[in-house]
Short mmCIF file of C-alpha atoms and ligand atoms in Angstrom, two decimals:
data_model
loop_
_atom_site.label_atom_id
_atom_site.label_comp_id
_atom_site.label_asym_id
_atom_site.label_seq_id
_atom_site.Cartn_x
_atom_site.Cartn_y
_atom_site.Cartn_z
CA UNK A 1 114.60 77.33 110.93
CA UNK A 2 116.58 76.73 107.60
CA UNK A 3 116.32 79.09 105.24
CA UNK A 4 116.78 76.73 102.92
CA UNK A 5 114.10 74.85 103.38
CA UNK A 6 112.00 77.77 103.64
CA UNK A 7 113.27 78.61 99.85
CA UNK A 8 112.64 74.98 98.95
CA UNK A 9 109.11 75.29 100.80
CA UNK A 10 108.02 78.30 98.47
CA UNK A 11 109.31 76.80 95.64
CA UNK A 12 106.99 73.71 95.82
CA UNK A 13 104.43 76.26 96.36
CA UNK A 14 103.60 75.39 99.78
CA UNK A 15 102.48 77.82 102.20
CA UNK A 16 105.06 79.38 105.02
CA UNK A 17 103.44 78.92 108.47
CA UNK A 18 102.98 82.00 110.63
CA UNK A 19 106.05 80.93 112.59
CA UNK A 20 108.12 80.86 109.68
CA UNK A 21 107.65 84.06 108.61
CA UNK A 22 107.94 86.12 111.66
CA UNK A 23 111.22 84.32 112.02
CA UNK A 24 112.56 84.54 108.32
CA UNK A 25 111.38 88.47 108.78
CA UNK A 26 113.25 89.35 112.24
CA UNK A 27 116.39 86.65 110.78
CA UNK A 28 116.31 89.49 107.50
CA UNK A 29 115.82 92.78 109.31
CA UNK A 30 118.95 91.98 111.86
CA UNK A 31 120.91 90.57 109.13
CA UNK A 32 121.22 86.85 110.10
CA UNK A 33 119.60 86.24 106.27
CA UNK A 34 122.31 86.46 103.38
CA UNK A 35 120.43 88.36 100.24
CA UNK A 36 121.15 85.91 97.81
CA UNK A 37 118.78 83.78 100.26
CA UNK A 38 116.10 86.21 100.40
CA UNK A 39 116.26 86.90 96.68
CA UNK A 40 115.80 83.25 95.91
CA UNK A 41 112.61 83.08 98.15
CA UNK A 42 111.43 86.66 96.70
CA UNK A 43 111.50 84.97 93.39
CA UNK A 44 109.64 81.65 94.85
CA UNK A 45 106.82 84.07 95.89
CA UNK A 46 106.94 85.87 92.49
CA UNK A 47 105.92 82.96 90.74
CA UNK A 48 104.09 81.13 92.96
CA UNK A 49 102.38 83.29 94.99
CA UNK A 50 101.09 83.58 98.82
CA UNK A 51 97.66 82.93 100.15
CA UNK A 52 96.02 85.79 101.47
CA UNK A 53 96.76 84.25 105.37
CA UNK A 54 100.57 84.57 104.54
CA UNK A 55 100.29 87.73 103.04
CA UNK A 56 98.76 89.14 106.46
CA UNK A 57 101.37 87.23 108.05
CA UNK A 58 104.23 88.85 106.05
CA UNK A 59 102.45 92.46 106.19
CA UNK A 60 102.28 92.22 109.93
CA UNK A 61 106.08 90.85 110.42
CA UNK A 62 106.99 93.86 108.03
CA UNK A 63 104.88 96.42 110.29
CA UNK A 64 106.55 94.86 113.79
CA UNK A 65 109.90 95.07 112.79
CA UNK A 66 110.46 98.75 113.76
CA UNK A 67 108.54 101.38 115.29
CA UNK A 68 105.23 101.42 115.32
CA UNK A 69 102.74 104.65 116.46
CA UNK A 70 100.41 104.13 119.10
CA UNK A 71 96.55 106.21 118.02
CA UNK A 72 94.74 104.11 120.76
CA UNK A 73 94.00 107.57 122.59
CA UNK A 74 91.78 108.31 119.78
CA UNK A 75 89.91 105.40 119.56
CA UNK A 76 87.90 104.43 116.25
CA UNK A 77 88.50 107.96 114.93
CA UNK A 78 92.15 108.08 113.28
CA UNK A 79 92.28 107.58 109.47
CA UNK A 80 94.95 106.92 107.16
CA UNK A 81 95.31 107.58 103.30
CA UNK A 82 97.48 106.30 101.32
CA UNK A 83 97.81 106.79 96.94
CA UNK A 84 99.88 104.78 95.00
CA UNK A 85 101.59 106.96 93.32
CA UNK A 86 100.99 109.60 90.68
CA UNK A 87 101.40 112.80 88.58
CA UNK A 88 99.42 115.86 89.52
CA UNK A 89 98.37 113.89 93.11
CA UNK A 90 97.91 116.53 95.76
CA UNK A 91 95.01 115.28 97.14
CA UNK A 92 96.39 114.84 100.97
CA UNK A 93 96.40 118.40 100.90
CA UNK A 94 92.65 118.75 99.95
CA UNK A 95 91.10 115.25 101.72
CA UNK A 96 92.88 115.53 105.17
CA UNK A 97 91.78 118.65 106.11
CA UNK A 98 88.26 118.15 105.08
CA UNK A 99 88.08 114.87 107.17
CA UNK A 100 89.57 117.03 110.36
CA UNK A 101 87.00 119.37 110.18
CA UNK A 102 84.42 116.63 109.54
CA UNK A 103 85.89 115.41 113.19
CA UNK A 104 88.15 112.62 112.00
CA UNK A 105 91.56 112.43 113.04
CA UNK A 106 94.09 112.17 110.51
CA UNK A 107 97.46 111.72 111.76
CA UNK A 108 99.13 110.97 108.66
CA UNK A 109 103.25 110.00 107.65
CA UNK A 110 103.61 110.99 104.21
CA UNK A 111 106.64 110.03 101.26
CA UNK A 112 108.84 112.57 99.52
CA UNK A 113 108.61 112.19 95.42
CA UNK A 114 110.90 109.84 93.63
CA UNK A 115 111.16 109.83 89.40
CA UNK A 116 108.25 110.94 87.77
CA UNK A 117 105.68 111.33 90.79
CA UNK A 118 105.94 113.85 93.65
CA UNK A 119 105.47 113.33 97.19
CA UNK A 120 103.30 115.01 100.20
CA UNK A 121 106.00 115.84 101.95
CA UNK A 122 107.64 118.26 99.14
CA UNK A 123 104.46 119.79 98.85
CA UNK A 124 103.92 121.01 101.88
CA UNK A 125 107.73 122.46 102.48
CA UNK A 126 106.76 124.71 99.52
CA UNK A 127 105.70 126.41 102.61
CA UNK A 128 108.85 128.23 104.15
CA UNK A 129 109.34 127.01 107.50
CA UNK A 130 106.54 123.84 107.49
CA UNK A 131 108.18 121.04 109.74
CA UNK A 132 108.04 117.38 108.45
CA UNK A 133 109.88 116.11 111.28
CA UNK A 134 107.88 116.18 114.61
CA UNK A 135 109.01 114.53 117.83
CA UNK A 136 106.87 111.64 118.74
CA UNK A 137 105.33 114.12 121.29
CA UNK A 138 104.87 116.77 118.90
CA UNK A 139 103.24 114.64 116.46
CA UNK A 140 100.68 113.48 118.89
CA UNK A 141 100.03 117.40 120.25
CA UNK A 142 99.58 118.35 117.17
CA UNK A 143 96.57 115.98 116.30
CA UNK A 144 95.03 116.60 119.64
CA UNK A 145 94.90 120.64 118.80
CA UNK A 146 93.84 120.14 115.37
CA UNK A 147 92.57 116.84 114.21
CA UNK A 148 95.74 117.07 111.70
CA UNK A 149 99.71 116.37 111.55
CA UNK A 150 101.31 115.12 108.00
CA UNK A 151 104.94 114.30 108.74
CA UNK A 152 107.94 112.70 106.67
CA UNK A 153 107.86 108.75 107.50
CA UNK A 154 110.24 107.74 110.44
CA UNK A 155 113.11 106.32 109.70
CA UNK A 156 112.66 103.07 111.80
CA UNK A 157 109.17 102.27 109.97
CA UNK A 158 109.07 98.81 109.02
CA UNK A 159 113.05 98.07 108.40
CA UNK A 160 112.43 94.90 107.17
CA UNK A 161 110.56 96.56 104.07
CA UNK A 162 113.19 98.70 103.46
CA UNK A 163 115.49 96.37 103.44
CA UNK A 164 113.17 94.12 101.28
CA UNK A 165 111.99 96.65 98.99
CA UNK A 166 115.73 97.54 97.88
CA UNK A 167 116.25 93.75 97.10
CA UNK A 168 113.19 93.52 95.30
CA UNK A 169 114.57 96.91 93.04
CA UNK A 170 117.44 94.89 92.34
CA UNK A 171 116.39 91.40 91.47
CA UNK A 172 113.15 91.70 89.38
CA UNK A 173 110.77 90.77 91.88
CA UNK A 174 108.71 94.60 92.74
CA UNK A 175 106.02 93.44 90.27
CA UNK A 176 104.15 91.14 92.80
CA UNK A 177 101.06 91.81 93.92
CA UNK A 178 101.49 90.05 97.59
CA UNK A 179 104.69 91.85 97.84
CA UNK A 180 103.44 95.19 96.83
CA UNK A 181 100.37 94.89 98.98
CA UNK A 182 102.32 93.86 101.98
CA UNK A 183 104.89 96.32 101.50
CA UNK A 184 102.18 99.34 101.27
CA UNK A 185 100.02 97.87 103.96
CA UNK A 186 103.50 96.83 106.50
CA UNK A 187 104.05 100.95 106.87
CA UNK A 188 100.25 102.08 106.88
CA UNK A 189 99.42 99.42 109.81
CA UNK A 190 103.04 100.64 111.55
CA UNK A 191 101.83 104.07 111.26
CA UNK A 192 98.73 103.52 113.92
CA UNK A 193 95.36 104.35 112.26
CA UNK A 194 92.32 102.63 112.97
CA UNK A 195 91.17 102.92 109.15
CA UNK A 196 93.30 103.11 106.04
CA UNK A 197 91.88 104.36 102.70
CA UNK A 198 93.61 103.23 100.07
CA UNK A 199 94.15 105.32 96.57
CA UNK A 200 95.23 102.75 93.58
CA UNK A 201 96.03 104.69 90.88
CA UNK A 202 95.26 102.87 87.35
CA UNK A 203 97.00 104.45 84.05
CA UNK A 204 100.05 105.74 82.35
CA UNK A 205 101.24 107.73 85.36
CA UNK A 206 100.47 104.96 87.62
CA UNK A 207 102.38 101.87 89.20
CA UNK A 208 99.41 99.43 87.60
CA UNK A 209 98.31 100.16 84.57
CA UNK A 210 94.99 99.62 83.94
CA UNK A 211 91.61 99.37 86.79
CA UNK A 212 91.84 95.59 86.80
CA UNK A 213 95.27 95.24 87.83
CA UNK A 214 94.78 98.20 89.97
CA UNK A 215 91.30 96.44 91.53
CA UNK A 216 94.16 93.14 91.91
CA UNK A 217 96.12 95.06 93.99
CA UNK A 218 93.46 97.06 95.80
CA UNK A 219 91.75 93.71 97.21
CA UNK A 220 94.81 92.21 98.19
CA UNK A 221 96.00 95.23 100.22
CA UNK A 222 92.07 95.79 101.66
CA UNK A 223 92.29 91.85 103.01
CA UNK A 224 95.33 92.36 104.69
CA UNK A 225 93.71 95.51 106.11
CA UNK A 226 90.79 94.08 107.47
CA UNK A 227 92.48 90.75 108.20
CA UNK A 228 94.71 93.08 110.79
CA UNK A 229 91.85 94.43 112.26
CA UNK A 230 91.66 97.69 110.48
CA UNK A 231 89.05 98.82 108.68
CA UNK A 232 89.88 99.13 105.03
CA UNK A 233 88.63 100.56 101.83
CA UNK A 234 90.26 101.39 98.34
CA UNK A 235 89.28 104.12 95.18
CA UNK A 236 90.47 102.47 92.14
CA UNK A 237 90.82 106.00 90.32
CA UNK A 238 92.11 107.40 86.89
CA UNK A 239 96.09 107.96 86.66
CA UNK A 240 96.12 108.10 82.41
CA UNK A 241 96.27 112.11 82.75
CA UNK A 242 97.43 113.81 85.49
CA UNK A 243 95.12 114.98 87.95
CA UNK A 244 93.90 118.32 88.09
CA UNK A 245 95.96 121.17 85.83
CA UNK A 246 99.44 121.68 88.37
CA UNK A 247 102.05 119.33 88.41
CA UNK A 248 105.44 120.98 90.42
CA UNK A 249 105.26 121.22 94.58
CA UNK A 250 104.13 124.91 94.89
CA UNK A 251 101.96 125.03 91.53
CA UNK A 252 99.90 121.65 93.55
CA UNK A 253 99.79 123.59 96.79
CA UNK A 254 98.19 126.43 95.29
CA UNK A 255 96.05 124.45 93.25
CA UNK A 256 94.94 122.44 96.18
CA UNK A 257 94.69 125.79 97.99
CA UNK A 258 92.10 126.86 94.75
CA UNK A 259 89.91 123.85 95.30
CA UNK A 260 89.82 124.29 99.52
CA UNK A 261 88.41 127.77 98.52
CA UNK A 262 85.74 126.25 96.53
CA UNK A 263 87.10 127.23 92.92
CA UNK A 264 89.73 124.40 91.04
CA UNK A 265 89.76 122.07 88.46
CA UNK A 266 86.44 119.70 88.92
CA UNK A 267 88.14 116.14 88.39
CA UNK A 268 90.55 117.22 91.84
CA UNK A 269 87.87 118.14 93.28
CA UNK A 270 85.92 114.87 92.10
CA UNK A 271 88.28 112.31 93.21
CA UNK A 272 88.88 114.69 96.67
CA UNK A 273 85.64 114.24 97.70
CA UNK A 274 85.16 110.49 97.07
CA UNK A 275 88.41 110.13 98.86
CA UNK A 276 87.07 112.10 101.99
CA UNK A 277 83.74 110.86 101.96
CA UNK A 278 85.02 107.20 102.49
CA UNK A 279 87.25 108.50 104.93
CA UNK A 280 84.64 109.58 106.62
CA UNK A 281 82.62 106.73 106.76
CA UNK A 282 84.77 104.61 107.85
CA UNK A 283 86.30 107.19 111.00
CA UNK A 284 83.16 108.63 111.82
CA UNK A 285 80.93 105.46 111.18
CA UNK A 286 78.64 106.93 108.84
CA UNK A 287 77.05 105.60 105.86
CA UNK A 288 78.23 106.44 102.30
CA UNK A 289 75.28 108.95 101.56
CA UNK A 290 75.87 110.93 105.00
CA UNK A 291 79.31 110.50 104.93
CA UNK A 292 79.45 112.33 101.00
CA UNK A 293 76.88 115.08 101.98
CA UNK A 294 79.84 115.64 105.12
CA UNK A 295 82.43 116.13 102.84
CA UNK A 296 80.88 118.36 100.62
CA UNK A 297 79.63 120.52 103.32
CA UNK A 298 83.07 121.06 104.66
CA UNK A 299 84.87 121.94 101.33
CA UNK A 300 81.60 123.93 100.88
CA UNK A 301 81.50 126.10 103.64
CA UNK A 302 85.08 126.92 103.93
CA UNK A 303 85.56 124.84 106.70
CA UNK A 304 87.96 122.80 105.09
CA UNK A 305 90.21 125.53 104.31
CA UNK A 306 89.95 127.08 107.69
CA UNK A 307 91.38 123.81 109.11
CA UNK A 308 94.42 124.02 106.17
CA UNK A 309 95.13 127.03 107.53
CA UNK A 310 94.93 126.27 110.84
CA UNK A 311 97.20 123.05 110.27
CA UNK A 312 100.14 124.97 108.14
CA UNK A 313 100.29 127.29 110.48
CA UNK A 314 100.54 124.65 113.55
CA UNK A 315 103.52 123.27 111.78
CA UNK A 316 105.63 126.45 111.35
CA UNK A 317 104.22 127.35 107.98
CA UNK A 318 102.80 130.84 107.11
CA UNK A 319 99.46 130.58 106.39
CA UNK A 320 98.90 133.87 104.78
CA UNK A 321 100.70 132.30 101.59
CA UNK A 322 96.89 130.51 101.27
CA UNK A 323 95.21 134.04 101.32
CA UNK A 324 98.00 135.58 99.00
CA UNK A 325 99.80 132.90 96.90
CA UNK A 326 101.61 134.99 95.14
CA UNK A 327 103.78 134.71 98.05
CA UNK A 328 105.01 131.10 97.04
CA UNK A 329 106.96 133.12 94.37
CA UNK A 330 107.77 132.88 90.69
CA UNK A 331 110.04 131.08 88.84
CA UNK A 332 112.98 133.07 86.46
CA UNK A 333 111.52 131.55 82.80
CA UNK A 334 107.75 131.09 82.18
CA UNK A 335 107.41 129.17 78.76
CA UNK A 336 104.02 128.47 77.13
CA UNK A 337 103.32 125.22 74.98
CA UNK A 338 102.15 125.91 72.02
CA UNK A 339 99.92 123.30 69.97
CA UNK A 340 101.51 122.42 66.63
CA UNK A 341 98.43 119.91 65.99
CA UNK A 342 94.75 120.23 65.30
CA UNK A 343 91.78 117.89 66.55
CA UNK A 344 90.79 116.87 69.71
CA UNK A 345 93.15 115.47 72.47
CA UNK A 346 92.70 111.80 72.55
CA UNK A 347 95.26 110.79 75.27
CA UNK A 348 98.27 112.45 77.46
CA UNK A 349 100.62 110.31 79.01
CA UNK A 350 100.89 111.17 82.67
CA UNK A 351 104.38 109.88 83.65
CA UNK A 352 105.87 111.81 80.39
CA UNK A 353 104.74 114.60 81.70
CA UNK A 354 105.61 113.81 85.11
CA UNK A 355 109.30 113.44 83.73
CA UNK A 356 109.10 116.82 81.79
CA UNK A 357 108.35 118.13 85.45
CA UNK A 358 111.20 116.69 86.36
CA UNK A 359 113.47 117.81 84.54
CA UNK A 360 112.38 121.62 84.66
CA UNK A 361 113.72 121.05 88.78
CA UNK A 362 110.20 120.06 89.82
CA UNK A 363 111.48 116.51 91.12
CA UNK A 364 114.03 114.26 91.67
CA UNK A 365 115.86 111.50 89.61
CA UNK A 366 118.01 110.54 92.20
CA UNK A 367 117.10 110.62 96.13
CA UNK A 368 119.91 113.46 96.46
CA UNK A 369 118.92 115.55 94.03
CA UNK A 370 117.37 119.28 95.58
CA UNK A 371 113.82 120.34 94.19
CA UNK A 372 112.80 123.52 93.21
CA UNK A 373 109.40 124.21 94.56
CA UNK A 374 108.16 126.32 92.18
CA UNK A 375 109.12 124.53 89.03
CA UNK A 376 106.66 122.58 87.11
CA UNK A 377 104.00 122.88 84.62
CA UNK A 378 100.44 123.56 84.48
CA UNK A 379 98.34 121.72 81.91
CA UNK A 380 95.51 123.60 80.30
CA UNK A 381 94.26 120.78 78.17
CA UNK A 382 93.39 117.41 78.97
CA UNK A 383 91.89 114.45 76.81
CA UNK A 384 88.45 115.60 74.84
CA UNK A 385 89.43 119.08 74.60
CA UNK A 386 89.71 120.24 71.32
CA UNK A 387 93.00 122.01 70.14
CA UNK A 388 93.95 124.25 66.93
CA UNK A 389 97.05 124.98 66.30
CA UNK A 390 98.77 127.84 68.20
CA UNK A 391 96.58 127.12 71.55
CA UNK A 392 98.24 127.17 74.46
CA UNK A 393 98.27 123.70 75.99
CA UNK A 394 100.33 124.09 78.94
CA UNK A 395 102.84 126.61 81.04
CA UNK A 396 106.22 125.90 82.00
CA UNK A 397 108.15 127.40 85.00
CA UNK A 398 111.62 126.78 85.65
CA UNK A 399 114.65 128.09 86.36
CA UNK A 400 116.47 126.05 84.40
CA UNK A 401 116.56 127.69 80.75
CA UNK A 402 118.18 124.65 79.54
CA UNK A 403 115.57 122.14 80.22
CA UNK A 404 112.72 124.36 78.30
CA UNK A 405 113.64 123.12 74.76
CA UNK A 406 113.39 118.69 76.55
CA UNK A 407 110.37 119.74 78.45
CA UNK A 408 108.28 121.20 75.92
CA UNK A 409 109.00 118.57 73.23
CA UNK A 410 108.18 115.80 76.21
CA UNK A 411 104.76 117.51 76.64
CA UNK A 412 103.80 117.84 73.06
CA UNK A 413 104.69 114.06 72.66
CA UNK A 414 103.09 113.45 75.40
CA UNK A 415 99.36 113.92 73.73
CA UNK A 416 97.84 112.00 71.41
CA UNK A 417 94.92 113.30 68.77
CA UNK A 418 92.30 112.32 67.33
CA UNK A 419 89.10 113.89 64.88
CA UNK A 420 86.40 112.63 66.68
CA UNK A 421 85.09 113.56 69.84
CA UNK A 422 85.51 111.77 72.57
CA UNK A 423 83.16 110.67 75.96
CA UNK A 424 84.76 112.61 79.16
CA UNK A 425 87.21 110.41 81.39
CA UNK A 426 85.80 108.78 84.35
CA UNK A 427 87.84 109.16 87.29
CA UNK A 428 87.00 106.63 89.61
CA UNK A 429 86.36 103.67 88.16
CA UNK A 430 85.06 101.56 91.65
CA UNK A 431 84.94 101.76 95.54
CA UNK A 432 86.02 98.34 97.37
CA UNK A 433 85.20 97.79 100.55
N1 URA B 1 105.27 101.16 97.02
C1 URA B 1 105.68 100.49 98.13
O1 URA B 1 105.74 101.06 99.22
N2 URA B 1 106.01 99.19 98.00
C2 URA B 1 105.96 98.52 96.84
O2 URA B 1 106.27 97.36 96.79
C3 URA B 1 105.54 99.23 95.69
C4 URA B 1 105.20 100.57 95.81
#
């Protein structure tokens, strides 16, 4: 094979045969492929595209060129999520456990947070002594005891995206929906599960910013699912404001702690529950209406929370933080946010305050930068509320005095007002299937 005429193949805006791409994807990963090579095709497929057979073809190349984890032993029950991205997402902490205790089995690798959105992995350390690195053995025990493991992704999962996925960074080319989709769907059919849900986030916090570019994306990546044999399903739900009050690792656990005990704010718990529910379906094989009435039992009668507790505690975390989360601990400067506007709250853009989180210690800018887990903000008001002057909008906690003054002008910027009234914010927008 010539890469060459590979590039020149693309560029007419042929389609690669199967053989091709397996071969242009091992070539890559082992370093036989020069980058200025693979950024010239990258930029072929920007602009011209890939049918939906070489998109599978690419996503499954991706996923079998590294390790892969082997769920057979649990059949048709193992379920995946997986959320774009977004500010305020905790809802791993909330869905997974209510799909274990429904009797899926979620054995789940999760991302640490990068720029303005956090990650499940940085959550869950806000628990002292949580492990996100389980042997391969471990992993599997785990899931077997309790129907639950959420670990940091292994290094050797799907190379040749990694690899890819810095190239892309680097030469314009991220903003493609094949190459998105397979990139997303490469580690989630590398990680094992039987079904994947997808989250695609639409909105100012999100990676697409508005439901039909979001829905784009979401079909793409739920053909390559279902093309690979899995089955597949995506939420296309709201990322304009953050979701649920807490943005900052331990201010999300707790929050997602408050909702597992049946209290918490009611669009978490909204876009939980859809979440779980499909989950459900699709592990358990039930229909949507069963499947919802599941869910909403086990967040109901504690169940749900039970299993959280059950789960932190499996993986070296103290689960009497849950009962007593005053434990998690406080940060050295608590600043409210004063409104210095009147009227009601039109919009509030998610990734400025996801960077105002930031910046307090909540998350990183760089990949080596340390977190603090209990830095962050809570929001108390969200688009439709209506403000006077003087009301408290939102807490800060840091321990960074310095970054009080940036953070606080990045929130109040971050709203938008208006005098009239406005409908309340749907948070999913549709269900694909
Ligand atoms: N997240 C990924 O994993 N890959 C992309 O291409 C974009 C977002």
């Amino acid at each position: 094979m010539r890469m060459y005429d590979i590039i020149e193949k693309k560029k007419q805006g042929l389609e690669l045969e199967k053989d091709e791409i397996y071969e242009l994807i091992r070539l890559y990963t082992d370093g036989n492929i020069p980058d200025y090579q693979m950024s010239a095709l990258l930029m072929a497929i920007y602009f011209n595209g890939m049918t939906k057979t070489e998109t599978s073809n690419l996503t499954d190349a991706m996923a079998t060129s590294g390790d892969t984890v082997d769920l057979s032993m649990f059949g048709d029950l193992s379920v995946d999520k997986h959320s774009t991205g977004g500010v305020g997402d905790k809802t791993t902490l909330i869905v997974t456990p209510i799909v274990a205790a429904a009797g899926g089995i979620v054995a789940k690798m999760s991302g640490r947070g990068l720029g303005h959105t956090g990650g499940t992995v940085d959550k869950l350390e806000s628990f002292p002594g949580f492990r996100t690195s389980l042997s391969p053995e471990e992993f599997v025990s785990q899931v077997k005891k309790c129907h639950l493991a959420v670990i940091g992704q292994s290094a050797n999962l799907a190379p040749a995206d990694k690899k890819l996925y810095a190239l892309r960074d680097v030469t314009a080319t991220v903003n493609s929906i094949p190459l998105i989709a397979s990139s997303i769907m490469s580690k989630k059919l590398a990680a094992g599960t039987h079904s994947i849900v997808l989250d695609v986030k639409a909105g100012s916090g999100a990676f697409m910013s508005t439901p039909e570019k979001a829905s784009e994306l979401a079909e793409a990546m739920v053909d390559i699912g279902k093309s690979r044999g899995r089955r597949t399903a995506a939420l296309i739900t709201n990322m304009d404001i953050p979701l649920g009050c807490a943005i900052g690792n331990a201010l999300e656990v707790i929050e997602a702690i408050e909702v597992l005990k049946g209290k918490g704010p009611d669009d978490l718990r909204e876009v939980c529950l859809a979440l779980a529910s499909v989950m459900i379906e699709l592990s358990l094989g039930l229909s949507s209406v069963d499947a919802k009435a599941k869910a909403k039992e086990m967040l109901e009668s504690g169940k749900a929370y039970e299993q959280f507790k059950t789960w932190i505690a499996l993986q070296g975390g103290d689960p009497s933080y849950a009962e007593d989360t005053s434990k998690f601990g406080s940060s050295k400067h608590e600043h409210d946010v004063l409104s210095d506007r009147e009227g009601y709250i039109r919009s509030c853009d998610a990734e400025a305050i996801g960077i105002a989180a930031m910046k307090l210690g909540a998350g990183r800018a760089t990949k080596d930068d340390v977190i603090d887990h209990k830095a962050g903000i809570l929001l108390f008001k969200k688009p439709g509320d209506r403000i006077t002057a003087g009301d408290v909008i939102a807490k800060l906690y840091t321990d960074r005095e310095y970054a009080i003054d940036e953070a606080r002008d990045m929130v109040l910027g971050s709203l938008e007002f208006t005098d009239e009234p406005l409908p309340e914010a749907k948070m999913i927008y549709k269900t694909i299937r």
